[in-house]
Amino acid sequence: KNEVEQSPQNLTAQEGEFITINCSYSVGISALHWLQQHPGGGIVSLFMLSSGKKKHGRLIATINIQEKHSSLHITASHPRDSAVYICAVFQGGSEKLVFGKGTKLTVNP
Amino acid sequence: EPEVTQTPSHQVTQMGQEVILRCVPISNHLYFYWYRQILGQKVEFLVSFYNNEISEKSEIFDDQFSVERPDGSNFTLKIRSTKLEDSAMYFCASGRNSGDNEQFFGPGTRLTVL
């Protein structure tokens, strides 16, 4: 069983739609990363959070530690948001990130 | 804005050859990491490095791999004798603090072993 599960695996949306990507994890964690991977392969850190909610522009990330679940929301989606979104967790006591398989988002104009 | 850089962007090598992948972390960061992503698969942790020594490594990081910080700015990953299955994207990352600290990723080096 994967320690980090993301859903959906693929998501297609129309420009302007509200997007939600989910991440569930089975291990105890100290923090969770949301990352964006561009078609060329580069990885950009979007958020790191250990509780509550963070907002940056049109992106919102929430985490529920008790339920071992996090969501990434994109408001007013745009074609430039098309990318793979990856959830990764820090297991307690470890420095390594454990990654989910990613959610491929395509936003059509 | 400071960023992690990696060179080369693409490396092609013959099986059995040694390769060195280079990274320049963000200058005030103290913790360094290598990850790899085989095509179509998820990103996997290889190794973390602090204070000139490995602090944690995965089972992937066997004797064929080594890391080094040869000077104050570079952080390298060496694969001694490459295998076909080493073909992957290799990402360097750095962070200011240890543990659950935000990591900043480089653009990656695509390694192709023929």
PDB file of C-alpha atoms in Angstrom:
ATOM      1  CA  LYS A   1       0.000   0.000   0.000  1.00  0.00           C
ATOM      2  CA  ASN A   2       1.319   3.439  -0.895  1.00  0.00           C
ATOM      3  CA  GLU A   3       1.963   5.647   2.098  1.00  0.00           C
ATOM      4  CA  VAL A   4       0.690   8.688   0.202  1.00  0.00           C
ATOM      5  CA  GLU A   5      -2.360   8.412  -2.026  1.00  0.00           C
ATOM      6  CA  GLN A   6      -3.624  11.158  -4.294  1.00  0.00           C
ATOM      7  CA  SER A   7      -6.924  11.506  -6.095  1.00  0.00           C
ATOM      8  CA  PRO A   8      -7.825  11.902  -8.806  1.00  0.00           C
ATOM      9  CA  GLN A   9      -4.881  10.653 -10.874  1.00  0.00           C
ATOM     10  CA  ASN A  10      -5.996  12.770 -13.832  1.00  0.00           C
ATOM     11  CA  LEU A  11      -8.234  15.808 -13.883  1.00  0.00           C
ATOM     12  CA  THR A  12      -9.478  17.832 -16.824  1.00  0.00           C
ATOM     13  CA  ALA A  13     -11.229  21.133 -16.225  1.00  0.00           C
ATOM     14  CA  GLN A  14     -12.484  24.136 -18.129  1.00  0.00           C
ATOM     15  CA  GLU A  15     -10.901  27.485 -17.555  1.00  0.00           C
ATOM     16  CA  GLY A  16     -12.487  29.208 -14.576  1.00  0.00           C
ATOM     17  CA  GLU A  17     -13.506  26.041 -12.747  1.00  0.00           C
ATOM     18  CA  PHE A  18     -12.754  25.402  -9.078  1.00  0.00           C
ATOM     19  CA  ILE A  19     -10.300  22.510  -8.713  1.00  0.00           C
ATOM     20  CA  THR A  20      -9.772  20.186  -5.746  1.00  0.00           C
ATOM     21  CA  ILE A  21      -6.978  17.636  -5.477  1.00  0.00           C
ATOM     22  CA  ASN A  22      -6.906  15.296  -2.507  1.00  0.00           C
ATOM     23  CA  CYS A  23      -4.094  13.636  -0.607  1.00  0.00           C
ATOM     24  CA  SER A  24      -4.393  10.946   2.050  1.00  0.00           C
ATOM     25  CA  TYR A  25      -1.526   9.445   3.969  1.00  0.00           C
ATOM     26  CA  SER A  26      -1.210   6.439   6.213  1.00  0.00           C
ATOM     27  CA  VAL A  27       1.811   7.358   8.316  1.00  0.00           C
ATOM     28  CA  GLY A  28       2.360   9.840  11.110  1.00  0.00           C
ATOM     29  CA  ILE A  29       3.737  13.029   9.659  1.00  0.00           C
ATOM     30  CA  SER A  30       5.281  16.243  10.873  1.00  0.00           C
ATOM     31  CA  ALA A  31       4.453  18.285   7.768  1.00  0.00           C
ATOM     32  CA  LEU A  32       3.145  18.028   4.235  1.00  0.00           C
ATOM     33  CA  HIS A  33       4.348  19.606   0.980  1.00  0.00           C
ATOM     34  CA  TRP A  34       2.307  20.439  -2.079  1.00  0.00           C
ATOM     35  CA  LEU A  35       4.498  20.644  -5.163  1.00  0.00           C
ATOM     36  CA  GLN A  36       3.920  21.480  -8.803  1.00  0.00           C
ATOM     37  CA  GLN A  37       5.787  19.676 -11.572  1.00  0.00           C
ATOM     38  CA  HIS A  38       5.850  21.375 -14.943  1.00  0.00           C
ATOM     39  CA  PRO A  39       5.747  19.471 -18.251  1.00  0.00           C
ATOM     40  CA  GLY A  40       9.503  20.004 -18.586  1.00  0.00           C
ATOM     41  CA  GLY A  41      10.028  18.172 -15.295  1.00  0.00           C
ATOM     42  CA  GLY A  42      10.976  20.973 -12.891  1.00  0.00           C
ATOM     43  CA  ILE A  43       9.466  20.866  -9.390  1.00  0.00           C
ATOM     44  CA  VAL A  44       8.252  23.971  -7.579  1.00  0.00           C
ATOM     45  CA  SER A  45       7.252  24.087  -3.935  1.00  0.00           C
ATOM     46  CA  LEU A  46       3.740  25.511  -3.501  1.00  0.00           C
ATOM     47  CA  PHE A  47       3.049  25.035   0.190  1.00  0.00           C
ATOM     48  CA  MET A  48       4.375  23.378   3.277  1.00  0.00           C
ATOM     49  CA  LEU A  49       1.890  22.988   6.083  1.00  0.00           C
ATOM     50  CA  SER A  50       1.475  21.099   9.309  1.00  0.00           C
ATOM     51  CA  SER A  51      -1.941  22.349  10.389  1.00  0.00           C
ATOM     52  CA  GLY A  52      -4.882  24.421   9.243  1.00  0.00           C
ATOM     53  CA  LYS A  53      -4.897  26.271   5.969  1.00  0.00           C
ATOM     54  CA  LYS A  54      -2.605  28.333   3.772  1.00  0.00           C
ATOM     55  CA  LYS A  55      -3.454  30.579   0.850  1.00  0.00           C
ATOM     56  CA  HIS A  56      -1.267  31.946  -1.912  1.00  0.00           C
ATOM     57  CA  GLY A  57      -2.994  33.777  -4.717  1.00  0.00           C
ATOM     58  CA  ARG A  58      -5.535  31.415  -6.260  1.00  0.00           C
ATOM     59  CA  LEU A  59      -4.156  28.402  -4.424  1.00  0.00           C
ATOM     60  CA  ILE A  60      -5.424  27.164  -1.071  1.00  0.00           C
ATOM     61  CA  ALA A  61      -4.107  24.184   0.863  1.00  0.00           C
ATOM     62  CA  THR A  62      -5.739  22.611   3.886  1.00  0.00           C
ATOM     63  CA  ILE A  63      -4.713  19.793   6.138  1.00  0.00           C
ATOM     64  CA  ASN A  64      -6.557  17.711   8.730  1.00  0.00           C
ATOM     65  CA  ILE A  65      -3.977  15.896  10.827  1.00  0.00           C
ATOM     66  CA  GLN A  66      -6.540  13.763  12.662  1.00  0.00           C
ATOM     67  CA  GLU A  67      -8.045  12.503   9.405  1.00  0.00           C
ATOM     68  CA  LYS A  68      -4.631  12.272   7.684  1.00  0.00           C
ATOM     69  CA  HIS A  69      -5.907  14.217   4.731  1.00  0.00           C
ATOM     70  CA  SER A  70      -4.966  17.328   2.805  1.00  0.00           C
ATOM     71  CA  SER A  71      -6.551  19.142  -0.101  1.00  0.00           C
ATOM     72  CA  LEU A  72      -5.217  21.564  -2.666  1.00  0.00           C
ATOM     73  CA  HIS A  73      -7.747  23.936  -4.190  1.00  0.00           C
ATOM     74  CA  ILE A  74      -7.307  26.137  -7.232  1.00  0.00           C
ATOM     75  CA  THR A  75      -9.842  28.897  -7.721  1.00  0.00           C
ATOM     76  CA  ALA A  76     -10.593  30.369 -11.158  1.00  0.00           C
ATOM     77  CA  SER A  77      -8.381  27.807 -12.895  1.00  0.00           C
ATOM     78  CA  HIS A  78      -6.371  28.863 -15.925  1.00  0.00           C
ATOM     79  CA  PRO A  79      -4.627  26.868 -18.683  1.00  0.00           C
ATOM     80  CA  ARG A  80      -1.261  27.853 -17.188  1.00  0.00           C
ATOM     81  CA  ASP A  81      -2.230  25.845 -14.084  1.00  0.00           C
ATOM     82  CA  SER A  82      -1.891  22.689 -16.197  1.00  0.00           C
ATOM     83  CA  ALA A  83       0.788  20.605 -14.492  1.00  0.00           C
ATOM     84  CA  VAL A  84       1.244  17.616 -12.217  1.00  0.00           C
ATOM     85  CA  TYR A  85       0.477  18.391  -8.576  1.00  0.00           C
ATOM     86  CA  ILE A  86       2.310  16.285  -6.056  1.00  0.00           C
ATOM     87  CA  CYS A  87       1.669  15.719  -2.375  1.00  0.00           C
ATOM     88  CA  ALA A  88       4.687  14.738  -0.279  1.00  0.00           C
ATOM     89  CA  VAL A  89       4.970  14.156   3.461  1.00  0.00           C
ATOM     90  CA  PHE A  90       7.655  14.317   6.087  1.00  0.00           C
ATOM     91  CA  GLN A  91       7.356  11.268   8.282  1.00  0.00           C
ATOM     92  CA  GLY A  92       7.963  12.035  11.931  1.00  0.00           C
ATOM     93  CA  GLY A  93      11.646  11.852  12.812  1.00  0.00           C
ATOM     94  CA  SER A  94      12.780  11.655   9.201  1.00  0.00           C
ATOM     95  CA  GLU A  95      14.181  14.263   6.845  1.00  0.00           C
ATOM     96  CA  LYS A  96      13.063  12.529   3.708  1.00  0.00           C
ATOM     97  CA  LEU A  97       9.973  13.413   1.748  1.00  0.00           C
ATOM     98  CA  VAL A  98       7.668  10.559   0.771  1.00  0.00           C
ATOM     99  CA  PHE A  99       5.869  11.394  -2.445  1.00  0.00           C
ATOM    100  CA  GLY A 100       2.488  10.601  -3.903  1.00  0.00           C
ATOM    101  CA  LYS A 101       2.202   9.662  -7.564  1.00  0.00           C
ATOM    102  CA  GLY A 102       0.831  13.054  -8.499  1.00  0.00           C
ATOM    103  CA  THR A 103      -2.350  14.378 -10.073  1.00  0.00           C
ATOM    104  CA  LYS A 104      -2.136  15.479 -13.675  1.00  0.00           C
ATOM    105  CA  LEU A 105      -4.281  18.580 -14.164  1.00  0.00           C
ATOM    106  CA  THR A 106      -5.242  19.855 -17.596  1.00  0.00           C
ATOM    107  CA  VAL A 107      -7.151  23.121 -17.801  1.00  0.00           C
ATOM    108  CA  ASN A 108      -8.679  23.775 -21.212  1.00  0.00           C
ATOM    109  CA  PRO A 109      -9.404  27.301 -22.465  1.00  0.00           C
TER     110      PRO A 109
ATOM    111  CA  GLU B   1      14.872  35.132  -5.893  1.00  0.00           C
ATOM    112  CA  PRO B   2      17.584  32.582  -5.064  1.00  0.00           C
ATOM    113  CA  GLU B   3      17.176  29.176  -6.644  1.00  0.00           C
ATOM    114  CA  VAL B   4      18.784  25.758  -6.783  1.00  0.00           C
ATOM    115  CA  THR B   5      20.643  25.104 -10.025  1.00  0.00           C
ATOM    116  CA  GLN B   6      21.710  21.806 -11.555  1.00  0.00           C
ATOM    117  CA  THR B   7      24.097  20.837 -14.326  1.00  0.00           C
ATOM    118  CA  PRO B   8      23.971  19.334 -16.822  1.00  0.00           C
ATOM    119  CA  SER B   9      20.304  19.435 -17.780  1.00  0.00           C
ATOM    120  CA  HIS B  10      20.705  16.203 -19.736  1.00  0.00           C
ATOM    121  CA  GLN B  11      23.454  13.601 -19.508  1.00  0.00           C
ATOM    122  CA  VAL B  12      23.780  10.619 -21.796  1.00  0.00           C
ATOM    123  CA  THR B  13      26.232   7.901 -20.806  1.00  0.00           C
ATOM    124  CA  GLN B  14      27.144   4.336 -21.591  1.00  0.00           C
ATOM    125  CA  MET B  15      26.380   1.559 -19.129  1.00  0.00           C
ATOM    126  CA  GLY B  16      29.277   1.054 -16.734  1.00  0.00           C
ATOM    127  CA  GLN B  17      30.521   4.630 -16.960  1.00  0.00           C
ATOM    128  CA  GLU B  18      30.797   6.978 -14.009  1.00  0.00           C
ATOM    129  CA  VAL B  19      28.676  10.120 -13.940  1.00  0.00           C
ATOM    130  CA  ILE B  20      28.732  13.142 -11.675  1.00  0.00           C
ATOM    131  CA  LEU B  21      25.630  15.276 -11.351  1.00  0.00           C
ATOM    132  CA  ARG B  22      26.150  18.737 -10.008  1.00  0.00           C
ATOM    133  CA  CYS B  23      23.982  21.018  -7.928  1.00  0.00           C
ATOM    134  CA  VAL B  24      24.401  24.473  -6.479  1.00  0.00           C
ATOM    135  CA  PRO B  25      22.023  24.801  -3.509  1.00  0.00           C
ATOM    136  CA  ILE B  26      20.646  28.096  -2.227  1.00  0.00           C
ATOM    137  CA  SER B  27      23.524  29.847  -0.510  1.00  0.00           C
ATOM    138  CA  ASN B  28      22.280  30.071   3.096  1.00  0.00           C
ATOM    139  CA  HIS B  29      20.827  26.578   3.149  1.00  0.00           C
ATOM    140  CA  LEU B  30      22.494  23.901   5.231  1.00  0.00           C
ATOM    141  CA  TYR B  31      20.586  20.741   4.304  1.00  0.00           C
ATOM    142  CA  PHE B  32      20.871  19.081   0.924  1.00  0.00           C
ATOM    143  CA  TYR B  33      19.000  16.280  -0.754  1.00  0.00           C
ATOM    144  CA  TRP B  34      18.979  14.138  -3.860  1.00  0.00           C
ATOM    145  CA  TYR B  35      15.822  12.590  -5.284  1.00  0.00           C
ATOM    146  CA  ARG B  36      15.183  10.651  -8.458  1.00  0.00           C
ATOM    147  CA  GLN B  37      12.166  10.094 -10.670  1.00  0.00           C
ATOM    148  CA  ILE B  38      12.110   7.227 -13.113  1.00  0.00           C
ATOM    149  CA  LEU B  39       9.980   8.082 -16.146  1.00  0.00           C
ATOM    150  CA  GLY B  40       6.294   7.674 -15.345  1.00  0.00           C
ATOM    151  CA  GLN B  41       6.897   6.947 -11.668  1.00  0.00           C
ATOM    152  CA  LYS B  42       6.801   8.945  -8.468  1.00  0.00           C
ATOM    153  CA  VAL B  43       9.695  10.889  -7.033  1.00  0.00           C
ATOM    154  CA  GLU B  44      11.872   8.871  -4.633  1.00  0.00           C
ATOM    155  CA  PHE B  45      14.238  10.018  -1.894  1.00  0.00           C
ATOM    156  CA  LEU B  46      17.885   9.042  -2.291  1.00  0.00           C
ATOM    157  CA  VAL B  47      19.911  10.828   0.360  1.00  0.00           C
ATOM    158  CA  SER B  48      20.093  13.777   2.719  1.00  0.00           C
ATOM    159  CA  PHE B  49      23.322  15.551   3.654  1.00  0.00           C
ATOM    160  CA  TYR B  50      24.255  17.921   6.440  1.00  0.00           C
ATOM    161  CA  ASN B  51      27.504  19.128   7.955  1.00  0.00           C
ATOM    162  CA  ASN B  52      29.543  17.222   5.390  1.00  0.00           C
ATOM    163  CA  GLU B  53      28.012  13.880   6.060  1.00  0.00           C
ATOM    164  CA  ILE B  54      25.056  11.770   5.039  1.00  0.00           C
ATOM    165  CA  SER B  55      22.244  12.132   7.548  1.00  0.00           C
ATOM    166  CA  GLU B  56      19.792   9.713   5.966  1.00  0.00           C
ATOM    167  CA  LYS B  57      19.731   7.479   2.902  1.00  0.00           C
ATOM    168  CA  SER B  58      17.266   5.170   1.210  1.00  0.00           C
ATOM    169  CA  GLU B  59      17.772   1.564   0.186  1.00  0.00           C
ATOM    170  CA  ILE B  60      18.207   2.804  -3.384  1.00  0.00           C
ATOM    171  CA  PHE B  61      21.365   4.638  -2.343  1.00  0.00           C
ATOM    172  CA  ASP B  62      23.752   1.690  -2.451  1.00  0.00           C
ATOM    173  CA  ASP B  63      27.531   1.541  -2.792  1.00  0.00           C
ATOM    174  CA  GLN B  64      27.322   2.729  -6.404  1.00  0.00           C
ATOM    175  CA  PHE B  65      26.200   6.143  -5.206  1.00  0.00           C
ATOM    176  CA  SER B  66      28.116   8.787  -3.320  1.00  0.00           C
ATOM    177  CA  VAL B  67      27.599  12.431  -2.479  1.00  0.00           C
ATOM    178  CA  GLU B  68      30.040  15.180  -1.784  1.00  0.00           C
ATOM    179  CA  ARG B  69      30.191  18.865  -1.065  1.00  0.00           C
ATOM    180  CA  PRO B  70      33.617  19.564  -2.528  1.00  0.00           C
ATOM    181  CA  ASP B  71      33.555  23.288  -1.846  1.00  0.00           C
ATOM    182  CA  GLY B  72      31.276  25.872  -0.265  1.00  0.00           C
ATOM    183  CA  SER B  73      28.794  25.937  -3.098  1.00  0.00           C
ATOM    184  CA  ASN B  74      28.554  22.653  -5.020  1.00  0.00           C
ATOM    185  CA  PHE B  75      26.806  19.450  -3.998  1.00  0.00           C
ATOM    186  CA  THR B  76      27.435  16.431  -6.213  1.00  0.00           C
ATOM    187  CA  LEU B  77      25.944  13.001  -6.760  1.00  0.00           C
ATOM    188  CA  LYS B  78      28.270  10.400  -8.243  1.00  0.00           C
ATOM    189  CA  ILE B  79      27.151   7.128  -9.743  1.00  0.00           C
ATOM    190  CA  ARG B  80      30.220   4.911 -10.055  1.00  0.00           C
ATOM    191  CA  SER B  81      29.156   2.371 -12.643  1.00  0.00           C
ATOM    192  CA  THR B  82      25.875   3.272 -14.252  1.00  0.00           C
ATOM    193  CA  LYS B  83      23.206   0.697 -15.028  1.00  0.00           C
ATOM    194  CA  LEU B  84      20.326   0.942 -17.453  1.00  0.00           C
ATOM    195  CA  GLU B  85      17.928   1.251 -14.508  1.00  0.00           C
ATOM    196  CA  ASP B  86      19.712   4.396 -13.318  1.00  0.00           C
ATOM    197  CA  SER B  87      18.075   6.258 -16.193  1.00  0.00           C
ATOM    198  CA  ALA B  88      15.885   8.838 -14.482  1.00  0.00           C
ATOM    199  CA  MET B  89      15.454  12.487 -13.650  1.00  0.00           C
ATOM    200  CA  TYR B  90      17.619  13.431 -10.678  1.00  0.00           C
ATOM    201  CA  PHE B  91      16.558  16.362  -8.530  1.00  0.00           C
ATOM    202  CA  CYS B  92      18.667  18.206  -6.016  1.00  0.00           C
ATOM    203  CA  ALA B  93      16.932  20.090  -3.215  1.00  0.00           C
ATOM    204  CA  SER B  94      18.064  22.266  -0.341  1.00  0.00           C
ATOM    205  CA  GLY B  95      16.532  23.531   2.882  1.00  0.00           C
ATOM    206  CA  ARG B  96      17.449  26.003   5.581  1.00  0.00           C
ATOM    207  CA  ASN B  97      16.640  23.781   8.519  1.00  0.00           C
ATOM    208  CA  SER B  98      16.434  20.105   9.260  1.00  0.00           C
ATOM    209  CA  GLY B  99      13.399  17.940   9.721  1.00  0.00           C
ATOM    210  CA  ASP B 100      10.116  19.196   8.407  1.00  0.00           C
ATOM    211  CA  ASN B 101      11.505  22.211   6.625  1.00  0.00           C
ATOM    212  CA  GLU B 102      10.498  23.443   3.224  1.00  0.00           C
ATOM    213  CA  GLN B 103      12.705  22.087   0.477  1.00  0.00           C
ATOM    214  CA  PHE B 104      13.501  23.954  -2.715  1.00  0.00           C
ATOM    215  CA  PHE B 105      14.110  21.890  -5.804  1.00  0.00           C
ATOM    216  CA  GLY B 106      16.434  22.344  -8.737  1.00  0.00           C
ATOM    217  CA  PRO B 107      15.270  21.877 -12.340  1.00  0.00           C
ATOM    218  CA  GLY B 108      16.643  18.345 -12.504  1.00  0.00           C
ATOM    219  CA  THR B 109      19.189  16.447 -14.579  1.00  0.00           C
ATOM    220  CA  ARG B 110      17.834  13.885 -16.998  1.00  0.00           C
ATOM    221  CA  LEU B 111      20.237  10.920 -17.016  1.00  0.00           C
ATOM    222  CA  THR B 112      20.012   8.477 -19.896  1.00  0.00           C
ATOM    223  CA  VAL B 113      22.089   5.299 -19.653  1.00  0.00           C
ATOM    224  CA  LEU B 114      22.531   3.426 -22.931  1.00  0.00           C
TER     225      LEU B 114
END
